[in-house]
Amino acid sequence: TTIDEDALARVIVISSNGKHFCSGMDLGVFSASNITSSEKEEVKMSERGRQRGSFYKNLLKLQETFNCIDEARIPIIMAIQGACVGGGVDFASACDFRYCTEDAFFCIQEINIGMTADVGTFPRLQYLMPLGLVKELAYTGRRLYAEEAHSTGLVNKVFEDKEKMIEHAMEIAQEISRKTPLAIWGSKDMINYNRGRTIREGLDRISLWQSGMFNPEADMKEAMSSNFEERDAEFEDLYPLKKDLGL
């Protein structure tokens, strides 16, 4: 959130150290005291409404952890090796696109521990893969290995090892960073907005965006000049967002 709000980067690549990318969330999060903000070991029946209301609000906070990735103005790329399970799938599905190594696998682990995935897997994954496959993975908790993840569209490319994957991800990130960040932001906003909406709604959205954000005097002029002069374009960064609006 800070990187996006302070305009500290034009693109982010997320990777991890070790054999596996993510083994899921700490199950201690789901203990009664953590998820309900209640220190009581037992909750009276008369207080169940308060407990569940607290659970609801705290779950929304957990979801915001990944919503901020989806809603960031800048592209976020994920590079995955080994296991990506449970909360890792929530995490991965919130990114703009994903690469993985040959040994990578994905698993909606929640069904295997007696719960429903609830932090972002289902609202997003169904736009990344065939719906029938999403349901199969959700109901069975089986592993989705790299080759199948690639063939079904979850990952853009599979690499022999982590080093080659990171190298490619950084090359793509550098290419993105050379484009105007305003148009990149607009592209991400348009693509994400159109999930579940009609073509006409999407066209209206892009018309509103262009009428307010289109910048031919600077960005388009610089893009055309740099192409003609065979040089790298120089675009202004996005502006930081104000954190204190005096409210």
CSV table of N, CA and C in Angstrom, one decimal, residues 2-138:
chain,number,residue,atom,x,y,z
A,2,THR,N,1.9,1.3,0.8
A,2,THR,CA,2.8,2.4,0.9
A,2,THR,C,3.5,2.7,-0.4
A,3,ILE,N,4.0,1.6,-1.1
A,3,ILE,CA,4.7,1.8,-2.3
A,3,ILE,C,3.7,2.4,-3.4
A,4,ASP,N,2.5,2.0,-3.4
A,4,ASP,CA,1.5,2.5,-4.4
A,4,ASP,C,1.2,3.9,-4.0
A,5,GLU,N,0.8,4.2,-2.7
A,5,GLU,CA,0.3,5.5,-2.3
A,5,GLU,C,1.4,6.5,-2.4
A,6,ASP,N,2.6,6.2,-2.2
A,6,ASP,CA,3.7,7.1,-2.2
A,6,ASP,C,4.4,7.2,-3.6
A,7,ALA,N,3.9,6.4,-4.5
A,7,ALA,CA,4.4,6.4,-5.9
A,7,ALA,C,5.9,6.1,-5.9
A,8,LEU,N,6.3,5.0,-5.1
A,8,LEU,CA,7.7,4.7,-5.0
A,8,LEU,C,8.2,3.8,-6.1
A,9,ALA,N,7.3,3.2,-6.9
A,9,ALA,CA,7.7,2.3,-7.9
A,9,ALA,C,6.7,2.3,-9.1
A,10,ARG,N,7.1,1.8,-10.2
A,10,ARG,CA,6.2,1.7,-11.4
A,10,ARG,C,5.6,0.3,-11.6
A,11,VAL,N,6.3,-0.6,-11.0
A,11,VAL,CA,5.9,-2.0,-11.1
A,11,VAL,C,6.5,-2.8,-9.9
A,12,ILE,N,5.9,-3.8,-9.4
A,12,ILE,CA,6.4,-4.6,-8.3
A,12,ILE,C,6.5,-6.1,-8.7
A,13,VAL,N,7.6,-6.8,-8.4
A,13,VAL,CA,7.8,-8.2,-8.6
A,13,VAL,C,7.8,-8.8,-7.2
A,14,ILE,N,6.9,-9.7,-6.9
A,14,ILE,CA,6.9,-10.4,-5.6
A,14,ILE,C,7.4,-11.8,-5.8
A,15,SER,N,8.4,-12.2,-5.0
A,15,SER,CA,9.0,-13.5,-5.0
A,15,SER,C,9.3,-13.9,-3.6
A,16,SER,N,9.8,-15.1,-3.3
A,16,SER,CA,10.1,-15.5,-2.0
A,16,SER,C,11.4,-16.4,-2.0
A,17,ASN,N,12.0,-16.5,-0.8
A,17,ASN,CA,13.2,-17.4,-0.7
A,17,ASN,C,12.8,-18.8,-0.3
A,18,GLY,N,13.7,-19.7,-0.4
A,18,GLY,CA,13.4,-21.0,0.0
A,18,GLY,C,12.8,-21.9,-1.0
A,19,LYS,N,12.5,-23.2,-0.6
A,19,LYS,CA,11.9,-24.2,-1.5
A,19,LYS,C,10.5,-23.9,-2.0
A,20,HIS,N,9.7,-23.3,-1.1
A,20,HIS,CA,8.3,-23.1,-1.4
A,20,HIS,C,8.0,-21.6,-1.3
A,21,PHE,N,7.0,-21.2,-2.2
A,21,PHE,CA,6.6,-19.8,-2.2
A,21,PHE,C,5.7,-19.4,-1.0
A,22,CYS,N,4.7,-20.2,-0.7
A,22,CYS,CA,3.8,-19.9,0.4
A,22,CYS,C,3.1,-21.2,0.8
A,23,SER,N,3.2,-21.5,2.1
A,23,SER,CA,2.5,-22.6,2.7
A,23,SER,C,1.1,-22.3,3.3
A,24,GLY,N,0.6,-21.1,3.1
A,24,GLY,CA,-0.7,-20.7,3.5
A,24,GLY,C,-0.6,-19.8,4.8
A,25,MET,N,-1.8,-19.4,5.3
A,25,MET,CA,-1.9,-18.6,6.4
A,25,MET,C,-1.6,-19.4,7.7
A,26,ASP,N,-1.2,-18.6,8.7
A,26,ASP,CA,-1.0,-19.2,10.1
A,26,ASP,C,-2.4,-19.6,10.6
A,27,LEU,N,-2.6,-20.8,10.8
A,27,LEU,CA,-4.0,-21.3,11.3
A,27,LEU,C,-4.3,-20.7,12.6
A,28,GLY,N,-3.4,-20.2,13.4
A,28,GLY,CA,-3.7,-19.5,14.6
A,28,GLY,C,-4.5,-18.3,14.5
A,29,VAL,N,-4.5,-17.7,13.2
A,29,VAL,CA,-5.4,-16.6,13.0
A,29,VAL,C,-6.8,-16.9,13.2
A,30,PHE,N,-7.2,-18.1,13.0
A,30,PHE,CA,-8.6,-18.5,13.1
A,30,PHE,C,-9.0,-19.0,14.5
A,31,SER,N,-8.2,-18.8,15.5
A,31,SER,CA,-8.6,-19.1,16.8
A,31,SER,C,-9.6,-18.1,17.3
A,32,ALA,N,-10.5,-18.4,18.2
A,32,ALA,CA,-11.6,-17.6,18.6
A,32,ALA,C,-11.1,-16.2,19.0
A,33,SER,N,-10.1,-16.1,19.8
A,33,SER,CA,-9.6,-14.8,20.3
A,33,SER,C,-9.1,-13.9,19.2
A,34,ASN,N,-8.4,-14.5,18.2
A,34,ASN,CA,-7.9,-13.7,17.2
A,34,ASN,C,-8.9,-13.2,16.2
A,35,ILE,N,-9.8,-14.1,15.8
A,35,ILE,CA,-10.8,-13.7,14.7
A,35,ILE,C,-11.9,-12.9,15.3
A,36,THR,N,-12.2,-13.0,16.6
A,36,THR,CA,-13.4,-12.3,17.1
A,36,THR,C,-13.0,-11.1,18.0
A,37,SER,N,-11.7,-11.0,18.3
A,37,SER,CA,-11.3,-9.9,19.2
A,37,SER,C,-11.8,-10.1,20.6
A,38,SER,N,-12.1,-11.4,21.0
A,38,SER,CA,-12.7,-11.7,22.3
A,38,SER,C,-11.7,-12.5,23.1
A,39,GLU,N,-11.5,-12.1,24.3
A,39,GLU,CA,-10.5,-12.8,25.2
A,39,GLU,C,-11.3,-13.9,25.9
A,40,LYS,N,-12.6,-14.0,25.8
A,40,LYS,CA,-13.3,-15.0,26.5
A,40,LYS,C,-13.1,-16.4,25.9
A,41,GLU,N,-13.0,-17.4,26.7
A,41,GLU,CA,-12.8,-18.7,26.2
A,41,GLU,C,-14.1,-19.3,25.7
A,42,GLU,N,-15.2,-18.9,26.3
A,42,GLU,CA,-16.5,-19.3,25.9
A,42,GLU,C,-17.4,-18.1,25.7
A,43,VAL,N,-18.2,-18.1,24.7
A,43,VAL,CA,-19.1,-17.0,24.4
A,43,VAL,C,-20.6,-17.5,24.7
A,44,LYS,N,-21.3,-16.7,25.5
A,44,LYS,CA,-22.7,-17.1,25.8
A,44,LYS,C,-23.5,-17.0,24.5
A,45,MET,N,-24.5,-17.8,24.5
A,45,MET,CA,-25.4,-17.8,23.4
A,45,MET,C,-26.0,-16.4,23.1
A,46,SER,N,-26.2,-15.7,24.2
A,46,SER,CA,-26.8,-14.3,24.0
A,46,SER,C,-25.8,-13.4,23.4
A,47,GLU,N,-24.5,-13.7,23.4
A,47,GLU,CA,-23.5,-12.9,22.8
A,47,GLU,C,-23.0,-13.3,21.5
A,48,ARG,N,-23.6,-14.4,20.9
A,48,ARG,CA,-23.1,-14.9,19.6
A,48,ARG,C,-23.2,-13.9,18.5
A,49,GLY,N,-24.2,-13.1,18.5
A,49,GLY,CA,-24.4,-12.0,17.5
A,49,GLY,C,-23.2,-11.1,17.5
A,50,ARG,N,-22.7,-10.7,18.7
A,50,ARG,CA,-21.6,-9.8,18.8
A,50,ARG,C,-20.3,-10.5,18.3
A,51,GLN,N,-20.2,-11.8,18.7
A,51,GLN,CA,-19.0,-12.6,18.3
A,51,GLN,C,-19.0,-12.7,16.7
A,52,ARG,N,-20.1,-13.0,16.1
A,52,ARG,CA,-20.1,-13.2,14.7
A,52,ARG,C,-20.0,-11.9,14.0
A,53,GLY,N,-20.5,-10.8,14.5
A,53,GLY,CA,-20.3,-9.5,13.9
A,53,GLY,C,-18.8,-9.1,14.0
A,54,SER,N,-18.1,-9.4,15.0
A,54,SER,CA,-16.7,-9.2,15.1
A,54,SER,C,-15.9,-10.0,14.1
A,55,PHE,N,-16.3,-11.3,14.0
A,55,PHE,CA,-15.7,-12.2,13.0
A,55,PHE,C,-15.8,-11.6,11.6
A,56,TYR,N,-17.0,-11.1,11.3
A,56,TYR,CA,-17.3,-10.5,9.9
A,56,TYR,C,-16.3,-9.3,9.7
A,57,LYS,N,-16.2,-8.4,10.6
A,57,LYS,CA,-15.4,-7.2,10.4
A,57,LYS,C,-13.9,-7.6,10.3
A,58,ASN,N,-13.5,-8.5,11.1
A,58,ASN,CA,-12.1,-8.9,11.1
A,58,ASN,C,-11.7,-9.7,9.8
A,59,LEU,N,-12.7,-10.4,9.3
A,59,LEU,CA,-12.5,-11.1,8.0
A,59,LEU,C,-12.3,-10.1,6.9
A,60,LEU,N,-13.1,-9.1,6.9
A,60,LEU,CA,-13.0,-8.0,5.9
A,60,LEU,C,-11.6,-7.4,5.9
A,61,LYS,N,-11.0,-7.2,7.2
A,61,LYS,CA,-9.7,-6.7,7.3
A,61,LYS,C,-8.7,-7.6,6.6
A,62,LEU,N,-8.8,-8.9,6.8
A,62,LEU,CA,-7.9,-9.9,6.2
A,62,LEU,C,-8.0,-9.8,4.7
A,63,GLN,N,-9.2,-9.6,4.2
A,63,GLN,CA,-9.4,-9.5,2.7
A,63,GLN,C,-8.7,-8.3,2.2
A,64,GLU,N,-8.7,-7.2,2.9
A,64,GLU,CA,-8.1,-6.0,2.5
A,64,GLU,C,-6.6,-6.2,2.2
A,65,THR,N,-6.0,-7.2,2.9
A,65,THR,CA,-4.6,-7.5,2.7
A,65,THR,C,-4.3,-7.7,1.2
A,66,PHE,N,-5.2,-8.4,0.5
A,66,PHE,CA,-5.1,-8.7,-0.9
A,66,PHE,C,-5.8,-7.8,-1.8
A,67,ASN,N,-6.8,-7.1,-1.3
A,67,ASN,CA,-7.5,-6.1,-2.1
A,67,ASN,C,-6.6,-5.0,-2.5
A,68,CYS,N,-5.7,-4.6,-1.6
A,68,CYS,CA,-4.8,-3.5,-1.9
A,68,CYS,C,-3.9,-3.8,-3.1
A,69,ILE,N,-3.6,-5.1,-3.3
A,69,ILE,CA,-2.8,-5.5,-4.4
A,69,ILE,C,-3.6,-5.4,-5.7
A,70,ASP,N,-4.8,-5.9,-5.7
A,70,ASP,CA,-5.7,-5.8,-6.8
A,70,ASP,C,-6.0,-4.4,-7.2
A,71,GLU,N,-6.1,-3.5,-6.2
A,71,GLU,CA,-6.5,-2.1,-6.5
A,71,GLU,C,-5.4,-1.2,-6.6
A,72,ALA,N,-4.2,-1.6,-6.5
A,72,ALA,CA,-3.0,-0.7,-6.7
A,72,ALA,C,-3.0,-0.1,-8.0
A,73,ARG,N,-2.4,1.1,-8.1
A,73,ARG,CA,-2.3,1.8,-9.4
A,73,ARG,C,-1.2,1.1,-10.3
A,74,ILE,N,-0.3,0.4,-9.7
A,74,ILE,CA,0.8,-0.2,-10.5
A,74,ILE,C,0.6,-1.7,-10.7
A,75,PRO,N,1.2,-2.3,-11.7
A,75,PRO,CA,1.1,-3.7,-11.9
A,75,PRO,C,2.0,-4.4,-10.9
A,76,ILE,N,1.5,-5.6,-10.5
A,76,ILE,CA,2.2,-6.4,-9.5
A,76,ILE,C,2.3,-7.8,-10.1
A,77,ILE,N,3.5,-8.3,-10.2
A,77,ILE,CA,3.8,-9.6,-10.9
A,77,ILE,C,4.3,-10.5,-9.8
A,78,MET,N,3.9,-11.8,-9.9
A,78,MET,CA,4.3,-12.8,-8.9
A,78,MET,C,5.1,-13.9,-9.5
A,79,ALA,N,6.2,-14.2,-8.9
A,79,ALA,CA,7.1,-15.3,-9.3
A,79,ALA,C,7.0,-16.4,-8.3
A,80,ILE,N,6.6,-17.6,-8.7
A,80,ILE,CA,6.2,-18.7,-7.7
A,80,ILE,C,7.1,-19.9,-7.9
A,81,GLN,N,7.6,-20.4,-6.9
A,81,GLN,CA,8.3,-21.7,-6.9
A,81,GLN,C,7.8,-22.6,-5.8
A,82,GLY,N,7.8,-23.9,-6.1
A,82,GLY,CA,7.3,-24.9,-5.1
A,82,GLY,C,5.8,-24.7,-4.8
A,83,ALA,N,5.5,-24.9,-3.5
A,83,ALA,CA,4.1,-24.8,-3.1
A,83,ALA,C,3.5,-23.4,-3.0
A,84,CYS,N,2.3,-23.3,-3.5
A,84,CYS,CA,1.5,-22.0,-3.3
A,84,CYS,C,0.1,-22.5,-2.9
A,85,VAL,N,-0.1,-22.6,-1.6
A,85,VAL,CA,-1.4,-23.2,-1.1
A,85,VAL,C,-2.1,-22.3,-0.2
A,86,GLY,N,-3.4,-22.5,-0.1
A,86,GLY,CA,-4.2,-21.8,0.9
A,86,GLY,C,-4.2,-20.3,0.6
A,87,GLY,N,-3.8,-19.5,1.6
A,87,GLY,CA,-3.7,-18.1,1.4
A,87,GLY,C,-2.8,-17.7,0.3
A,88,GLY,N,-1.8,-18.5,-0.1
A,88,GLY,CA,-0.9,-18.2,-1.2
A,88,GLY,C,-1.7,-18.1,-2.5
A,89,VAL,N,-2.8,-18.9,-2.7
A,89,VAL,CA,-3.6,-18.8,-3.9
A,89,VAL,C,-4.4,-17.5,-3.8
A,90,ASP,N,-4.9,-17.1,-2.7
A,90,ASP,CA,-5.6,-15.8,-2.5
A,90,ASP,C,-4.6,-14.7,-3.0
A,91,PHE,N,-3.4,-14.8,-2.5
A,91,PHE,CA,-2.3,-13.8,-2.8
A,91,PHE,C,-2.0,-13.8,-4.3
A,92,ALA,N,-1.8,-14.9,-4.9
A,92,ALA,CA,-1.5,-15.0,-6.3
A,92,ALA,C,-2.6,-14.5,-7.2
A,93,SER,N,-3.8,-14.8,-6.9
A,93,SER,CA,-4.9,-14.4,-7.7
A,93,SER,C,-5.2,-12.9,-7.7
A,94,ALA,N,-4.7,-12.2,-6.7
A,94,ALA,CA,-4.8,-10.8,-6.6
A,94,ALA,C,-3.8,-10.0,-7.5
A,95,CYS,N,-2.7,-10.7,-7.9
A,95,CYS,CA,-1.7,-10.1,-8.7
A,95,CYS,C,-2.1,-9.9,-10.1
A,96,ASP,N,-1.4,-9.1,-10.9
A,96,ASP,CA,-1.8,-8.9,-12.3
A,96,ASP,C,-1.5,-10.1,-13.2
A,97,PHE,N,-0.4,-10.7,-13.0
A,97,PHE,CA,-0.1,-12.0,-13.6
A,97,PHE,C,1.0,-12.7,-12.9
A,98,ARG,N,1.2,-14.0,-13.3
A,98,ARG,CA,2.0,-14.9,-12.5
A,98,ARG,C,2.9,-15.7,-13.4
A,99,TYR,N,4.2,-16.0,-12.9
A,99,TYR,CA,5.1,-16.9,-13.5
A,99,TYR,C,5.4,-18.0,-12.5
A,100,CYS,N,5.8,-19.2,-12.9
A,100,CYS,CA,6.1,-20.2,-11.9
A,100,CYS,C,7.2,-21.1,-12.5
A,101,THR,N,7.8,-21.9,-11.6
A,101,THR,CA,8.8,-22.9,-12.0
A,101,THR,C,8.1,-24.2,-12.2
A,102,GLU,N,8.9,-25.1,-12.8
A,102,GLU,CA,8.4,-26.4,-13.1
A,102,GLU,C,7.9,-27.2,-11.9
A,103,ASP,N,8.5,-27.0,-10.8
A,103,ASP,CA,8.1,-27.7,-9.5
A,103,ASP,C,7.0,-27.0,-8.8
A,104,ALA,N,6.4,-26.0,-9.3
A,104,ALA,CA,5.4,-25.3,-8.6
A,104,ALA,C,4.0,-26.0,-8.6
A,105,PHE,N,3.3,-25.8,-7.6
A,105,PHE,CA,1.9,-26.4,-7.6
A,105,PHE,C,1.0,-25.4,-6.7
A,106,PHE,N,-0.3,-25.5,-7.1
A,106,PHE,CA,-1.2,-24.6,-6.4
A,106,PHE,C,-2.3,-25.5,-5.7
A,107,CYS,N,-2.8,-25.1,-4.6
A,107,CYS,CA,-3.8,-25.9,-3.9
A,107,CYS,C,-4.7,-25.1,-3.1
A,108,ILE,N,-6.1,-25.2,-3.3
A,108,ILE,CA,-7.0,-24.5,-2.5
A,108,ILE,C,-7.2,-25.4,-1.2
A,109,GLN,N,-6.3,-25.2,-0.3
A,109,GLN,CA,-6.1,-26.1,0.8
A,109,GLN,C,-7.2,-26.0,1.8
A,110,GLU,N,-8.0,-24.9,1.8
A,110,GLU,CA,-9.0,-24.7,2.8
A,110,GLU,C,-10.0,-25.9,2.9
A,111,ILE,N,-10.4,-26.4,1.8
A,111,ILE,CA,-11.3,-27.5,1.8
A,111,ILE,C,-10.8,-28.7,2.5
A,112,ASN,N,-9.4,-28.9,2.5
A,112,ASN,CA,-8.8,-30.0,3.2
A,112,ASN,C,-8.7,-29.9,4.7
A,113,ILE,N,-9.0,-28.6,5.2
A,113,ILE,CA,-9.0,-28.4,6.6
A,113,ILE,C,-10.3,-28.0,7.1
A,114,GLY,N,-11.4,-28.3,6.3
A,114,GLY,CA,-12.7,-28.1,6.8
A,114,GLY,C,-13.3,-26.8,6.7
A,115,MET,N,-12.8,-25.9,5.8
A,115,MET,CA,-13.4,-24.6,5.6
A,115,MET,C,-13.5,-24.2,4.2
A,116,THR,N,-14.1,-23.1,3.9
A,116,THR,CA,-14.3,-22.5,2.6
A,116,THR,C,-13.3,-21.4,2.4
A,117,ALA,N,-12.6,-21.3,1.3
A,117,ALA,CA,-11.6,-20.2,1.1
A,117,ALA,C,-12.4,-18.9,1.1
A,118,ASP,N,-11.8,-17.9,1.8
A,118,ASP,CA,-12.6,-16.7,2.1
A,118,ASP,C,-11.9,-15.4,2.0
A,119,VAL,N,-10.7,-15.4,1.5
A,119,VAL,CA,-9.9,-14.1,1.5
A,119,VAL,C,-9.7,-13.6,0.1
A,120,GLY,N,-10.3,-14.3,-0.9
A,120,GLY,CA,-10.2,-13.7,-2.3
A,120,GLY,C,-10.0,-14.7,-3.4
A,121,THR,N,-9.8,-16.0,-3.1
A,121,THR,CA,-9.6,-17.0,-4.1
A,121,THR,C,-10.8,-17.0,-5.1
A,122,PHE,N,-12.0,-17.2,-4.6
A,122,PHE,CA,-13.1,-17.5,-5.5
A,122,PHE,C,-13.6,-16.3,-6.3
A,123,PRO,N,-13.7,-15.1,-5.8
A,123,PRO,CA,-14.1,-13.9,-6.6
A,123,PRO,C,-13.1,-13.6,-7.7
A,124,ARG,N,-11.8,-14.0,-7.6
A,124,ARG,CA,-10.8,-13.6,-8.6
A,124,ARG,C,-10.5,-14.8,-9.5
A,125,LEU,N,-10.3,-16.0,-8.9
A,125,LEU,CA,-9.8,-17.2,-9.7
A,125,LEU,C,-10.7,-17.5,-10.8
A,126,GLN,N,-12.0,-17.3,-10.7
A,126,GLN,CA,-13.0,-17.6,-11.8
A,126,GLN,C,-12.8,-16.7,-13.0
A,127,TYR,N,-12.1,-15.6,-12.9
A,127,TYR,CA,-11.8,-14.8,-14.0
A,127,TYR,C,-10.4,-15.1,-14.6
A,128,LEU,N,-9.7,-16.0,-14.0
A,128,LEU,CA,-8.3,-16.4,-14.5
A,128,LEU,C,-8.3,-17.8,-15.1
A,129,MET,N,-9.3,-18.6,-14.8
A,129,MET,CA,-9.3,-20.0,-15.2
A,129,MET,C,-10.7,-20.4,-15.6
A,130,PRO,N,-10.9,-21.5,-16.3
A,130,PRO,CA,-12.2,-22.0,-16.6
A,130,PRO,C,-13.0,-22.3,-15.3
A,131,LEU,N,-14.3,-21.9,-15.2
A,131,LEU,CA,-15.1,-22.0,-14.0
A,131,LEU,C,-15.2,-23.5,-13.5
A,132,GLY,N,-15.3,-24.4,-14.4
A,132,GLY,CA,-15.4,-25.8,-14.0
A,132,GLY,C,-14.2,-26.3,-13.3
A,133,LEU,N,-13.0,-25.9,-13.8
A,133,LEU,CA,-11.8,-26.3,-13.1
A,133,LEU,C,-11.6,-25.6,-11.7
A,134,VAL,N,-12.1,-24.4,-11.6
A,134,VAL,CA,-12.0,-23.7,-10.3
A,134,VAL,C,-12.9,-24.5,-9.3
A,135,LYS,N,-14.0,-24.9,-9.8
A,135,LYS,CA,-14.9,-25.7,-8.9
A,135,LYS,C,-14.3,-27.0,-8.5
A,136,GLU,N,-13.7,-27.7,-9.5
A,136,GLU,CA,-13.0,-29.0,-9.2
A,136,GLU,C,-11.9,-28.8,-8.1
A,137,LEU,N,-11.1,-27.8,-8.3
A,137,LEU,CA,-10.0,-27.5,-7.4
A,137,LEU,C,-10.6,-27.2,-6.0
A,138,ALA,N,-11.7,-26.4,-6.0
A,138,ALA,CA,-12.3,-26.0,-4.7
A,138,ALA,C,-12.9,-27.1,-4.0
